Amino acid sequence: MALDEFLAELDQLAAQADKAFGSAGGAEAVEAARVEFLGAKSGRLRAVQKGLGKVDKADKPAAGKRFNEVKNQVEAALVAATDRLKNAASGARTGSQFDPTIPGVRRRLGRLHPITQTIEELTDIMGRLGFTVAEGPEVEDLWHNFEALNIPLEHPARDPLDNFYLATGAVGAGPDRADAAGADRQKWLLRSQTSTVQIRVMEKTKPPVRIISLGRVYRPDTADATHYPMFHQIEGLLIDRHVTMADLKSILHLFAASFFQDDVEVRFRPSFFPFTEPSVEVDMSYDGGWIEFGGAGMVDPNVLASVGYDPDEVSGLAFGLGIERICARRHGVTDIREFFKNDVRFLRQFH
Ligand code: PHE
């Protein structure tokens, strides 16, 4: 056999083997190509190798060399095909075949509840006016919710119809100051106002005092557009020498102007609270009218005395405003019940 012929046959085989292994899409195709080209008995390389014996003797070294090259090449193609399939399989598992053209999944970010957002903003504004945040418990004793706030035993504000008294007896230990003052023993309630925190702070601190307290209060009111049995208040208390009603009004005015970002008017209407004298209702202008936000006044000397302050030395101002109403006015919400329905379609609107 002429060398040319033998080499041409080898080249053709090499090209076909390359193609077969290169295009094999699965393990079965690779195995079929292996049997076809490298099979020990009837593989095509084996057949060609038999032809080697018929090549002219002088051409044998060249023919043999080329045969070995092609054989190595075909074996390498088998290894390459096997590796390629293995990588493809593990690639699918690890996601390394990431397709950047597939549209992504949009993750929705949660956001803070509008009341929480309002609380944070109020805290910020009052912080700039020098007020720090104080906290108190939501389950209160009679001393802090009533007695120390100059609300005596027979006062209608203590009526069980207006308060959430707890059916339980003592909750935790603690001095029952109300008992000492003659009230029922160890009665507890959900606080009806954040003014309780005024007492708790003054009991622990000497004047001057400059705090706010923001939190939940509870009253058995029927829910309507402006009432809810649980709502939030921001309480403010400033105790120092020579504190006056003018300070009260200017602080509330500054506060309103920075929160609502416009020149809100603040109006005081004479009112009554047992723990302030004089007392006022606080209204703020809105849409050509007025909205009532809460109460305020000059801290009653009896309250100062109840926590051991000297009413001749210091005076103070206090205010308590409804946070739901503040938040509702800011966003034009007309029914505060919306804040507590937990309807995400509503809540999502507040960034
Ligand atoms: N605690 C009063 C209320 O709940 C508001 C208030 C606070 C009034 C401080 C005067 C001073 O309505």
Short mmCIF file of N, CA and C in Angstrom, two decimals, residues 18-26 29 84:
data_model
loop_
_atom_site.label_atom_id
_atom_site.label_comp_id
_atom_site.label_asym_id
_atom_site.label_seq_id
_atom_site.Cartn_x
_atom_site.Cartn_y
_atom_site.Cartn_z
N ASP A 18 -12.62 13.44 15.67
CA ASP A 18 -12.73 14.77 16.28
C ASP A 18 -14.17 15.24 16.29
N LYS A 19 -14.79 15.07 15.16
CA LYS A 19 -16.16 15.54 15.00
C LYS A 19 -17.11 14.75 15.92
N ALA A 20 -16.92 13.44 15.94
CA ALA A 20 -17.82 12.59 16.73
C ALA A 20 -17.71 12.91 18.23
N PHE A 21 -16.46 13.01 18.73
CA PHE A 21 -16.31 13.32 20.15
C PHE A 21 -16.72 14.76 20.45
N GLY A 22 -16.38 15.67 19.55
CA GLY A 22 -16.66 17.10 19.78
C GLY A 22 -18.14 17.38 19.84
N SER A 23 -18.94 16.63 19.07
CA SER A 23 -20.36 16.94 19.04
C SER A 23 -21.18 16.01 19.94
N ALA A 24 -20.52 15.09 20.64
CA ALA A 24 -21.28 14.16 21.49
C ALA A 24 -21.95 14.95 22.62
N GLY A 25 -23.30 14.83 22.70
CA GLY A 25 -24.03 15.64 23.68
C GLY A 25 -24.30 14.89 24.98
N GLY A 26 -23.93 13.62 25.06
CA GLY A 26 -24.20 12.89 26.29
C GLY A 26 -23.27 11.70 26.42
N ALA A 29 -23.41 8.98 23.61
CA ALA A 29 -22.77 9.33 22.34
C ALA A 29 -21.25 9.21 22.45
N ARG A 84 -15.80 17.50 29.35
CA ARG A 84 -16.79 18.53 28.99
C ARG A 84 -18.16 18.18 29.57
#
